[in-house]
Amino acid sequence: MKRLILLLPLVLFLGVSVFLYRGLFLDPSELPSALIGKPFPAFSLPSVIEPGKTLTQADLLGKPSLVNVWATWCPSCRAEHPVLNKLAASGVNIHGVNYKDQREPAQKWLRELHNPYQLNIEDARGSLGLDLGVYGAPETFFVDAKGIIRDKYVGVIDEQVWRTKLAPIYQNLVDESGVGQ
């Protein structure tokens, strides 16, 4: 019995090692979200572009969309922005959530780098981001025409990621809706 107790630290070490080794091969962009399959959280926030206009969950209904969480303080968002512009130019419906940012730098960003967003929600306090379970920016939610969150991507959307992983998800939402791009 004493010999078995002496082996206990080795068994614990091997168990922890296997657990950590498995983590090396997980994709950090595939963070689970409790919101998959649930309605986009209710909100009532101003528009970045038109601060006097209030946007709500109802504004996201009718067409499948990407809801991209972004901020001017986020260097990865800057890297992603040209790809979002190309996607918007090709007909992808993209909405923005300007997360924990200031209005003036966000407006300047959109004027200088172009605006790929159909709607741009000002989430200065991060309340919508909290309801969405946002870890940081950029994060992108796939929302169907009925306002249900169908998938989530964490990280920079580049052309390869879009082509290989995300375009099929978006196209599936478009096909289901029957709306077309």
Coordinates of N, CA, C and O in Angstrom, one line a residue:
M1 N 0.8 -1.2 0.0 CA 0.0 0.0 0.0 C 0.9 1.3 0.0 O 0.5 2.2 -0.7
K2 N 2.0 1.2 0.8 CA 2.9 2.4 0.8 C 3.5 2.7 -0.5 O 3.7 3.8 -0.9
R3 N 3.8 1.6 -1.3 CA 4.3 1.8 -2.6 C 3.3 2.5 -3.5 O 3.7 3.4 -4.4
L4 N 2.1 2.2 -3.4 CA 1.1 2.8 -4.2 C 0.9 4.3 -3.9 O 0.7 5.1 -4.8
I5 N 1.0 4.6 -2.7 CA 1.0 6.0 -2.2 C 2.2 6.8 -2.8 O 2.0 8.0 -3.2
L6 N 3.3 6.2 -2.9 CA 4.5 6.8 -3.4 C 4.3 7.1 -4.9 O 4.9 8.1 -5.4
L7 N 3.5 6.3 -5.6 CA 3.3 6.6 -7.0 C 2.2 7.7 -7.3 O 2.1 8.1 -8.4
L8 N 1.5 8.1 -6.3 CA 0.4 9.0 -6.4 C 0.9 10.4 -7.1 O 0.3 10.9 -8.0
P9 N 2.0 11.0 -6.6 CA 2.5 12.2 -7.3 C 2.8 12.0 -8.8 O 2.6 12.8 -9.6
L10 N 3.4 10.8 -9.1 CA 3.7 10.5 -10.5 C 2.4 10.5 -11.3 O 2.3 11.0 -12.4
V11 N 1.4 9.8 -10.8 CA 0.1 9.7 -11.5 C -0.5 11.0 -11.7 O -1.0 11.4 -12.8
L12 N -0.5 11.9 -10.6 CA -1.0 13.2 -10.7 C -0.3 14.0 -11.8 O -0.9 14.8 -12.6
F13 N 1.0 13.9 -11.8 CA 1.9 14.7 -12.7 C 1.5 14.2 -14.2 O 1.3 15.1 -15.1
L14 N 1.4 12.9 -14.4 CA 1.1 12.5 -15.7 C -0.3 12.9 -16.2 O -0.6 13.3 -17.3
G15 N -1.3 12.9 -15.2 CA -2.6 13.4 -15.6 C -2.6 14.9 -15.9 O -3.3 15.2 -17.0
V16 N -2.0 15.7 -15.2 CA -1.9 17.1 -15.5 C -1.2 17.3 -16.8 O -1.5 18.2 -17.7
S17 N -0.1 16.6 -17.1 CA 0.7 16.7 -18.3 C -0.2 16.4 -19.5 O -0.1 17.1 -20.6
V18 N -1.0 15.3 -19.5 CA -1.8 14.9 -20.6 C -2.9 16.0 -20.8 O -3.1 16.4 -22.0
F19 N -3.4 16.6 -19.7 CA -4.4 17.7 -19.9 C -3.8 18.9 -20.6 O -4.4 19.5 -21.5
L20 N -2.6 19.3 -20.1 CA -2.0 20.5 -20.7 C -1.5 20.2 -22.1 O -1.6 21.1 -23.0
Y21 N -1.0 19.0 -22.4 CA -0.6 18.7 -23.8 C -1.8 18.7 -24.7 O -1.6 19.3 -25.8
R22 N -2.9 18.3 -24.3 CA -4.1 18.3 -25.2 C -4.5 19.8 -25.5 O -4.9 20.1 -26.6
G23 N -4.3 20.7 -24.5 CA -4.6 22.1 -24.7 C -3.7 22.8 -25.8 O -4.1 23.7 -26.4
L24 N -2.5 22.2 -26.0 CA -1.7 22.8 -27.1 C -2.3 22.7 -28.5 O -1.9 23.5 -29.3
F25 N -3.2 21.8 -28.6 CA -3.7 21.5 -30.0 C -5.2 22.1 -30.2 O -5.8 21.8 -31.2
L26 N -5.7 22.8 -29.2 CA -7.0 23.4 -29.3 C -6.9 24.7 -30.1 O -5.9 25.4 -30.0
D27 N -7.9 25.0 -30.8 CA -8.0 26.3 -31.6 C -8.6 27.4 -30.7 O -9.7 27.3 -30.3
P28 N -7.7 28.4 -30.4 CA -8.2 29.5 -29.5 C -9.4 30.3 -30.1 O -10.0 31.0 -29.4
S29 N -9.5 30.2 -31.4 CA -10.6 31.0 -32.0 C -12.0 30.3 -31.9 O -13.0 30.9 -32.2
E30 N -12.0 29.1 -31.3 CA -13.2 28.4 -31.2 C -13.6 28.3 -29.7 O -13.7 27.3 -29.1
L31 N -13.7 29.5 -29.1 CA -14.2 29.6 -27.7 C -15.6 29.3 -27.7 O -16.4 29.8 -28.5
P32 N -16.1 28.4 -26.8 CA -17.5 28.2 -26.7 C -18.3 29.4 -26.3 O -17.8 30.2 -25.6
S33 N -19.5 29.5 -26.8 CA -20.4 30.6 -26.3 C -21.7 30.0 -25.9 O -22.3 29.2 -26.6
A34 N -22.2 30.4 -24.8 CA -23.5 30.0 -24.3 C -24.6 30.6 -25.1 O -25.7 30.2 -25.0
L35 N -24.3 31.6 -26.0 CA -25.3 32.2 -26.7 C -25.6 31.6 -28.1 O -26.6 32.0 -28.7
I36 N -24.9 30.6 -28.5 CA -25.1 29.9 -29.7 C -26.5 29.3 -29.7 O -26.8 28.5 -28.7
G37 N -27.4 29.6 -30.7 CA -28.7 29.1 -30.7 C -29.7 30.0 -29.9 O -30.9 29.7 -29.9
K38 N -29.2 31.1 -29.4 CA -30.1 32.0 -28.6 C -30.2 33.3 -29.3 O -29.4 33.7 -30.1
P39 N -31.3 34.1 -28.9 CA -31.4 35.4 -29.6 C -30.3 36.4 -29.2 O -29.8 36.3 -28.1
F40 N -30.0 37.3 -30.1 CA -29.0 38.3 -29.8 C -29.5 39.1 -28.6 O -30.7 39.4 -28.5
P41 N -28.7 39.4 -27.7 CA -29.2 40.1 -26.4 C -29.8 41.4 -26.8 O -29.4 42.1 -27.7
A42 N -30.9 41.7 -26.0 CA -31.6 43.0 -26.1 C -30.7 44.1 -25.7 O -29.9 44.0 -24.8
F43 N -30.7 45.2 -26.5 CA -29.9 46.4 -26.2 C -30.6 47.6 -26.7 O -31.5 47.5 -27.5
S44 N -30.2 48.7 -26.2 CA -30.7 50.0 -26.7 C -29.6 51.0 -26.5 O -29.3 51.5 -25.4
L45 N -28.8 51.2 -27.6 CA -27.6 52.0 -27.6 C -27.5 52.9 -28.8 O -28.1 52.6 -29.8
P46 N -26.7 54.0 -28.7 CA -26.6 54.9 -29.8 C -25.8 54.4 -30.9 O -25.0 53.5 -30.8
S47 N -26.0 55.0 -32.1 CA -25.2 54.7 -33.3 C -23.9 55.5 -33.2 O -23.9 56.6 -32.7
V48 N -22.8 54.9 -33.6 CA -21.5 55.6 -33.7 C -21.6 56.7 -34.7 O -21.1 57.8 -34.4
I49 N -22.2 56.5 -35.8 CA -22.3 57.5 -36.9 C -23.3 58.5 -36.6 O -23.1 59.7 -36.9
E50 N -24.5 58.1 -36.1 CA -25.5 59.1 -35.8 C -25.9 59.0 -34.3 O -26.8 58.2 -33.9
P51 N -25.1 59.7 -33.4 CA -25.3 59.5 -32.0 C -26.7 59.8 -31.5 O -27.1 59.2 -30.4
G52 N -27.5 60.5 -32.2 CA -28.9 60.8 -31.8 C -29.8 59.7 -32.1 O -31.0 59.6 -31.6
K53 N -29.4 58.7 -32.9 CA -30.2 57.6 -33.3 C -29.9 56.4 -32.3 O -28.8 56.0 -32.1
T54 N -31.0 55.8 -31.8 CA -30.9 54.6 -30.9 C -31.1 53.4 -31.7 O -32.0 53.3 -32.5
L55 N -30.2 52.4 -31.5 CA -30.2 51.1 -32.2 C -30.7 50.1 -31.2 O -30.3 50.2 -30.0
T56 N -31.5 49.1 -31.7 CA -31.9 48.0 -30.8 C -31.7 46.7 -31.5 O -31.4 46.6 -32.7
Q57 N -32.0 45.7 -30.8 CA -32.0 44.3 -31.3 C -32.8 44.2 -32.6 O -32.4 43.4 -33.5
A58 N -33.9 44.9 -32.7 CA -34.8 44.8 -33.8 C -34.1 45.2 -35.1 O -34.4 44.8 -36.2
D59 N -33.1 46.1 -35.0 CA -32.4 46.6 -36.2 C -31.5 45.5 -36.8 O -31.1 45.7 -37.9
L60 N -31.3 44.4 -36.1 CA -30.5 43.4 -36.7 C -31.3 42.3 -37.4 O -30.7 41.4 -38.0
L61 N -32.6 42.4 -37.4 CA -33.4 41.4 -38.0 C -33.6 41.6 -39.5 O -33.4 42.7 -40.0
G62 N -34.0 40.5 -40.2 CA -34.3 40.6 -41.6 C -33.3 40.0 -42.6 O -33.7 39.5 -43.6
K63 N -32.0 40.1 -42.2 CA -31.0 39.5 -43.1 C -29.9 38.9 -42.2 O -29.6 39.4 -41.2
P64 N -29.3 37.8 -42.7 CA -28.2 37.3 -41.9 C -27.1 38.3 -41.9 O -26.9 39.1 -42.8
S65 N -26.3 38.3 -40.8 CA -25.3 39.3 -40.7 C -24.1 38.8 -39.8 O -24.3 37.8 -39.0
L66 N -23.0 39.5 -40.0 CA -21.9 39.3 -39.0 C -22.0 40.5 -38.1 O -22.2 41.6 -38.5
V67 N -21.9 40.3 -36.8 CA -21.8 41.4 -35.9 C -20.4 41.3 -35.3 O -20.0 40.4 -34.6
N68 N -19.6 42.3 -35.8 CA -18.2 42.4 -35.5 C -17.9 43.3 -34.3 O -18.3 44.5 -34.3
V69 N -17.3 42.8 -33.2 CA -16.9 43.7 -32.1 C -15.5 44.2 -32.4 O -14.6 43.5 -32.6
W70 N -15.4 45.6 -32.3 CA -14.2 46.2 -32.7 C -13.9 47.4 -31.8 O -14.8 47.9 -31.1
A71 N -12.7 48.0 -31.9 CA -12.4 49.2 -31.2 C -11.1 49.8 -31.8 O -10.3 49.1 -32.4
T72 N -11.0 51.1 -31.6 CA -9.8 51.8 -32.1 C -8.5 51.4 -31.4 O -7.4 51.6 -31.9
W73 N -8.7 51.0 -30.1 CA -7.5 50.6 -29.3 C -7.0 49.2 -29.6 O -6.1 48.8 -29.0
C74 N -7.7 48.6 -30.5 CA -7.4 47.2 -30.8 C -6.5 47.1 -32.1 O -7.1 47.3 -33.2
P75 N -5.2 46.7 -32.0 CA -4.4 46.6 -33.2 C -4.9 45.5 -34.2 O -4.8 45.6 -35.4
S76 N -5.4 44.5 -33.6 CA -5.9 43.4 -34.4 C -7.1 43.8 -35.3 O -7.3 43.3 -36.4
C77 N -7.9 44.7 -34.7 CA -9.1 45.2 -35.4 C -8.6 46.0 -36.6 O -9.2 46.0 -37.7
R78 N -7.5 46.8 -36.5 CA -7.0 47.5 -37.6 C -6.5 46.6 -38.7 O -6.7 46.8 -39.9
A79 N -5.9 45.5 -38.3 CA -5.4 44.5 -39.3 C -6.6 43.8 -40.0 O -6.5 43.5 -41.2
E80 N -7.7 43.7 -39.3 CA -8.9 43.0 -39.9 C -9.7 43.9 -40.8 O -10.4 43.5 -41.7
H81 N -9.6 45.2 -40.5 CA -10.6 46.2 -41.1 C -10.6 46.1 -42.7 O -11.7 46.2 -43.3
P82 N -9.4 46.1 -43.3 CA -9.5 46.0 -44.8 C -10.2 44.8 -45.4 O -10.9 44.9 -46.4
V83 N -10.1 43.7 -44.6 CA -10.9 42.5 -45.1 C -12.4 42.7 -44.9 O -13.2 42.3 -45.8
L84 N -12.7 43.3 -43.8 CA -14.2 43.6 -43.6 C -14.7 44.6 -44.7 O -15.8 44.4 -45.2
N85 N -13.9 45.5 -45.1 CA -14.3 46.4 -46.2 C -14.5 45.6 -47.5 O -15.5 45.9 -48.2
K86 N -13.6 44.7 -47.8 CA -13.8 43.9 -49.0 C -15.0 43.0 -48.9 O -15.8 42.9 -49.9
L87 N -15.3 42.4 -47.7 CA -16.5 41.6 -47.5 C -17.7 42.4 -47.7 O -18.7 42.0 -48.4
A88 N -17.7 43.6 -47.1 CA -18.9 44.5 -47.3 C -19.1 44.9 -48.7 O -20.3 44.9 -49.2
A89 N -18.0 45.2 -49.4 CA -18.1 45.5 -50.8 C -18.7 44.4 -51.7 O -19.3 44.6 -52.7
S90 N -18.4 43.1 -51.2 CA -18.9 42.0 -52.0 C -20.4 41.6 -51.5 O -20.9 40.6 -52.0
G91 N -20.9 42.3 -50.6 CA -22.3 42.1 -50.3 C -22.6 41.5 -48.9 O -23.7 41.2 -48.5
V92 N -21.5 41.2 -48.1 CA -21.7 40.6 -46.8 C -22.3 41.6 -45.9 O -21.7 42.8 -45.8
N93 N -23.3 41.3 -45.2 CA -24.0 42.2 -44.3 C -23.3 42.2 -42.9 O -23.3 41.2 -42.2
I94 N -22.6 43.3 -42.6 CA -21.8 43.4 -41.4 C -22.3 44.6 -40.5 O -22.5 45.7 -41.0
H95 N -22.5 44.3 -39.2 CA -22.8 45.3 -38.3 C -21.6 45.4 -37.3 O -21.0 44.4 -37.0
G96 N -21.4 46.5 -36.7 CA -20.3 46.7 -35.8 C -20.8 47.0 -34.4 O -21.8 47.6 -34.2
V97 N -20.0 46.5 -33.4 CA -20.2 46.9 -32.0 C -18.9 47.6 -31.6 O -17.9 46.9 -31.5
N98 N -18.9 48.9 -31.5 CA -17.7 49.6 -31.1 C -17.6 49.5 -29.6 O -18.3 50.1 -28.8
Y99 N -16.7 48.6 -29.1 CA -16.6 48.1 -27.8 C -15.6 48.9 -26.9 O -14.4 49.0 -27.2
K100 N -16.2 49.5 -25.8 CA -15.4 50.2 -24.8 C -14.4 51.2 -25.5 O -13.2 51.2 -25.2
D101 N -15.0 52.1 -26.3 CA -14.2 53.0 -27.1 C -14.8 54.4 -27.0 O -15.9 54.6 -26.4
Q102 N -14.2 55.4 -27.5 CA -14.7 56.7 -27.5 C -15.2 57.0 -28.9 O -14.7 56.6 -29.9
R103 N -16.3 57.8 -29.0 CA -17.0 58.1 -30.2 C -16.1 58.8 -31.2 O -16.1 58.4 -32.4
E104 N -15.4 59.9 -30.8 CA -14.6 60.6 -31.8 C -13.5 59.8 -32.5 O -13.4 59.8 -33.7
P105 N -12.7 59.1 -31.8 CA -11.7 58.2 -32.5 C -12.4 57.2 -33.4 O -11.9 56.9 -34.4
A106 N -13.5 56.7 -32.9 CA -14.2 55.7 -33.7 C -14.7 56.3 -35.0 O -14.6 55.7 -36.1
Q107 N -15.3 57.5 -34.9 CA -15.8 58.1 -36.2 C -14.6 58.5 -37.1 O -14.8 58.3 -38.3
K108 N -13.5 58.9 -36.5 CA -12.3 59.2 -37.3 C -11.8 58.0 -38.1 O -11.5 58.0 -39.2
W109 N -11.8 56.9 -37.3 CA -11.4 55.6 -37.9 C -12.2 55.2 -39.1 O -11.7 54.8 -40.1
L110 N -13.5 55.3 -38.9 CA -14.4 55.0 -40.0 C -14.3 55.9 -41.2 O -14.5 55.5 -42.4
R111 N -14.1 57.2 -41.0 CA -13.9 58.1 -42.1 C -12.6 57.8 -42.8 O -12.6 57.8 -44.1
E112 N -11.5 57.5 -42.1 CA -10.2 57.3 -42.7 C -10.0 55.9 -43.3 O -9.4 55.8 -44.4
L113 N -10.6 54.9 -42.7 CA -10.3 53.5 -43.1 C -11.6 52.9 -43.8 O -11.5 51.8 -44.2
H114 N -12.6 53.7 -44.0 CA -13.9 53.3 -44.6 C -14.7 52.5 -43.6 O -14.2 52.0 -42.7
N115 N -16.0 52.5 -43.9 CA -17.0 52.0 -43.0 C -17.6 50.7 -43.6 O -18.5 50.9 -44.5
P116 N -17.3 49.5 -43.1 CA -17.9 48.3 -43.7 C -19.2 48.0 -43.0 O -19.9 47.0 -43.5
Y117 N -19.6 48.7 -42.0 CA -20.7 48.3 -41.2 C -22.0 49.0 -41.7 O -22.1 50.2 -41.9
Q118 N -23.1 48.2 -41.8 CA -24.4 48.7 -42.1 C -24.9 49.5 -40.9 O -25.5 50.6 -41.1
L119 N -24.7 49.0 -39.7 CA -25.0 49.7 -38.4 C -23.8 49.6 -37.6 O -23.1 48.6 -37.6
N120 N -23.6 50.6 -36.8 CA -22.5 50.6 -35.9 C -22.9 51.0 -34.5 O -23.2 52.2 -34.2
I121 N -23.0 50.1 -33.6 CA -23.5 50.2 -32.2 C -22.4 50.8 -31.3 O -21.3 50.2 -31.2
E122 N -22.7 51.9 -30.6 CA -21.7 52.4 -29.7 C -21.9 51.8 -28.3 O -22.9 52.0 -27.6
D123 N -21.0 50.9 -27.9 CA -21.0 50.2 -26.7 C -19.9 50.7 -25.8 O -19.0 50.0 -25.4
A124 N -20.0 52.0 -25.4 CA -18.9 52.7 -24.7 C -18.6 52.1 -23.3 O -17.5 52.0 -22.9
R125 N -19.6 51.6 -22.7 CA -19.5 51.0 -21.3 C -19.2 49.5 -21.4 O -18.9 48.9 -20.4
G126 N -19.4 48.9 -22.5 CA -19.2 47.5 -22.7 C -20.3 46.6 -22.2 O -20.2 45.4 -22.0
S127 N -21.5 47.2 -22.0 CA -22.7 46.5 -21.5 C -23.1 45.4 -22.5 O -23.4 44.3 -22.1
L128 N -23.2 45.8 -23.8 CA -23.6 44.8 -24.8 C -22.5 43.7 -24.9 O -22.8 42.5 -25.0
G129 N -21.2 44.1 -24.9 CA -20.1 43.2 -24.9 C -20.2 42.2 -23.7 O -20.0 41.0 -23.9
L130 N -20.6 42.7 -22.6 CA -20.7 41.8 -21.4 C -21.9 40.8 -21.6 O -21.7 39.6 -21.4
D131 N -23.0 41.3 -22.2 CA -24.1 40.4 -22.5 C -23.7 39.4 -23.5 O -24.3 38.3 -23.5
L132 N -22.9 39.8 -24.5 CA -22.4 38.8 -25.5 C -21.3 37.9 -25.0 O -21.0 37.0 -25.7
G133 N -20.8 38.1 -23.8 CA -19.7 37.3 -23.3 C -18.4 37.5 -24.1 O -17.6 36.6 -24.3
V134 N -18.2 38.8 -24.5 CA -17.0 39.1 -25.3 C -15.7 39.1 -24.4 O -15.7 39.6 -23.2
Y135 N -14.7 38.4 -24.9 CA -13.4 38.3 -24.2 C -12.6 39.5 -24.5 O -11.7 39.9 -23.8
G136 N -12.7 40.0 -25.7 CA -11.9 41.1 -26.2 C -12.3 41.4 -27.7 O -13.3 40.9 -28.2
A137 N -11.5 42.2 -28.3 CA -11.8 42.5 -29.7 C -10.6 42.1 -30.6 O -9.5 42.1 -30.1
P138 N -10.8 41.6 -31.8 CA -12.1 41.4 -32.5 C -12.8 40.1 -32.2 O -12.1 39.1 -32.0
E139 N -14.0 40.1 -32.1 CA -14.9 38.9 -32.1 C -16.0 39.1 -33.0 O -16.5 40.2 -33.2
T140 N -16.5 38.1 -33.7 CA -17.5 38.2 -34.7 C -18.6 37.1 -34.4 O -18.3 35.9 -34.3
F141 N -19.8 37.6 -34.4 CA -21.0 36.7 -34.2 C -21.7 36.6 -35.5 O -21.9 37.5 -36.2
F142 N -22.1 35.4 -35.8 CA -23.0 35.1 -37.0 C -24.4 35.1 -36.5 O -24.8 34.2 -35.7
V143 N -25.2 36.0 -37.0 CA -26.6 36.2 -36.6 C -27.5 35.9 -37.8 O -27.3 36.5 -38.9
D144 N -28.5 35.0 -37.6 CA -29.4 34.7 -38.7 C -30.4 35.8 -38.9 O -30.5 36.8 -38.1
A145 N -31.3 35.7 -39.9 CA -32.3 36.7 -40.2 C -33.3 36.9 -39.1 O -33.9 38.0 -39.0
K146 N -33.4 35.9 -38.2 CA -34.4 36.0 -37.1 C -33.7 36.6 -35.9 O -34.4 36.6 -34.8
G147 N -32.4 36.9 -35.9 CA -31.7 37.4 -34.8 C -31.2 36.4 -33.8 O -30.8 36.7 -32.7
I148 N -31.0 35.2 -34.3 CA -30.5 34.1 -33.5 C -29.0 34.0 -33.7 O -28.6 34.0 -34.9
I149 N -28.2 34.0 -32.7 CA -26.7 33.8 -32.8 C -26.5 32.4 -33.2 O -26.8 31.5 -32.5
R150 N -25.9 32.2 -34.4 CA -25.6 30.8 -34.9 C -24.2 30.4 -34.7 O -23.9 29.2 -34.7
D151 N -23.3 31.3 -34.6 CA -21.9 30.9 -34.5 C -21.1 32.1 -34.0 O -21.6 33.2 -34.0
K152 N -19.8 31.9 -33.6 CA -19.0 32.9 -33.1 C -17.5 32.6 -33.6 O -17.1 31.5 -33.6
Y153 N -16.8 33.7 -33.9 CA -15.4 33.6 -34.2 C -14.6 34.6 -33.4 O -14.9 35.7 -33.4
V154 N -13.6 34.1 -32.8 CA -12.7 35.0 -32.0 C -11.4 35.1 -32.7 O -10.7 34.1 -33.1
G155 N -11.0 36.4 -33.0 CA -9.7 36.7 -33.6 C -9.9 37.4 -34.9 O -11.0 37.8 -35.3
V156 N -8.8 37.7 -35.6 CA -8.8 38.4 -36.8 C -9.3 37.6 -38.0 O -8.9 36.5 -38.2
I157 N -10.3 38.2 -38.7 CA -10.8 37.6 -39.9 C -9.8 38.1 -41.0 O -9.8 39.3 -41.4
D158 N -9.0 37.2 -41.6 CA -8.2 37.5 -42.8 C -8.9 36.8 -43.9 O -9.9 36.0 -43.8
E159 N -8.3 36.9 -45.1 CA -8.9 36.4 -46.3 C -9.0 34.8 -46.2 O -9.9 34.2 -46.7
Q160 N -7.9 34.3 -45.7 CA -7.8 32.8 -45.7 C -8.9 32.3 -44.6 O -9.6 31.3 -44.9
V161 N -9.0 32.9 -43.5 CA -9.9 32.5 -42.5 C -11.3 32.6 -43.0 O -12.2 31.7 -42.9
W162 N -11.6 33.7 -43.7 CA -12.9 33.9 -44.3 C -13.2 32.8 -45.3 O -14.3 32.1 -45.2
R163 N -12.3 32.6 -46.2 CA -12.5 31.6 -47.3 C -12.7 30.2 -46.8 O -13.6 29.5 -47.2
T164 N -11.8 29.8 -45.9 CA -11.8 28.4 -45.4 C -12.8 28.1 -44.3 O -13.2 26.9 -44.2
K165 N -13.0 29.0 -43.4 CA -13.8 28.7 -42.2 C -15.2 29.4 -42.2 O -16.2 28.8 -41.8
L166 N -15.1 30.7 -42.5 CA -16.3 31.5 -42.1 C -17.3 31.7 -43.3 O -18.5 31.8 -43.0
A167 N -16.8 31.8 -44.5 CA -17.7 32.0 -45.6 C -18.8 30.9 -45.7 O -19.9 31.2 -46.0
P168 N -18.4 29.6 -45.5 CA -19.4 28.6 -45.6 C -20.5 28.8 -44.5 O -21.7 28.5 -44.8
I169 N -20.1 29.3 -43.3 CA -21.1 29.5 -42.3 C -22.1 30.6 -42.7 O -23.3 30.5 -42.6
Y170 N -21.5 31.7 -43.2 CA -22.3 32.8 -43.6 C -23.2 32.4 -44.8 O -24.4 32.7 -44.8
Q171 N -22.7 31.7 -45.8 CA -23.4 31.3 -46.9 C -24.6 30.4 -46.5 O -25.7 30.5 -47.0
N172 N -24.4 29.5 -45.5 CA -25.4 28.7 -45.0 C -26.6 29.5 -44.4 O -27.8 29.2 -44.7
L173 N -26.2 30.6 -43.7 CA -27.3 31.5 -43.2 C -28.0 32.2 -44.3 O -29.3 32.3 -44.2
V174 N -27.3 32.6 -45.3 CA -28.0 33.3 -46.4 C -28.9 32.3 -47.1 O -30.0 32.6 -47.5
D175 N -28.4 31.1 -47.4 CA -29.2 30.1 -48.0 C -30.5 29.8 -47.2 O -31.6 29.6 -47.8
E176 N -30.3 29.6 -45.9 CA -31.5 29.3 -45.1 C -32.5 30.5 -45.1 O -33.7 30.2 -45.0
S177 N -32.0 31.7 -45.2 CA -33.0 32.8 -45.1 C -33.7 33.0 -46.4 O -34.8 33.6 -46.4
G178 N -33.1 32.6 -47.5 CA -33.7 32.8 -48.8 C -33.7 34.3 -49.2 O -34.3 34.7 -50.2
V179 N -32.9 35.1 -48.5 CA -32.8 36.5 -48.8 C -31.8 36.8 -49.8 O -32.0 37.7 -50.7
G180 N -30.7 36.1 -49.8 CA -29.6 36.4 -50.8 C -28.8 37.5 -50.2 O -29.2 38.2 -49.3
Q181 N -27.6 37.7 -50.8 CA -26.7 38.7 -50.3 C -27.1 40.1 -50.8 O -27.3 40.7 -51.5

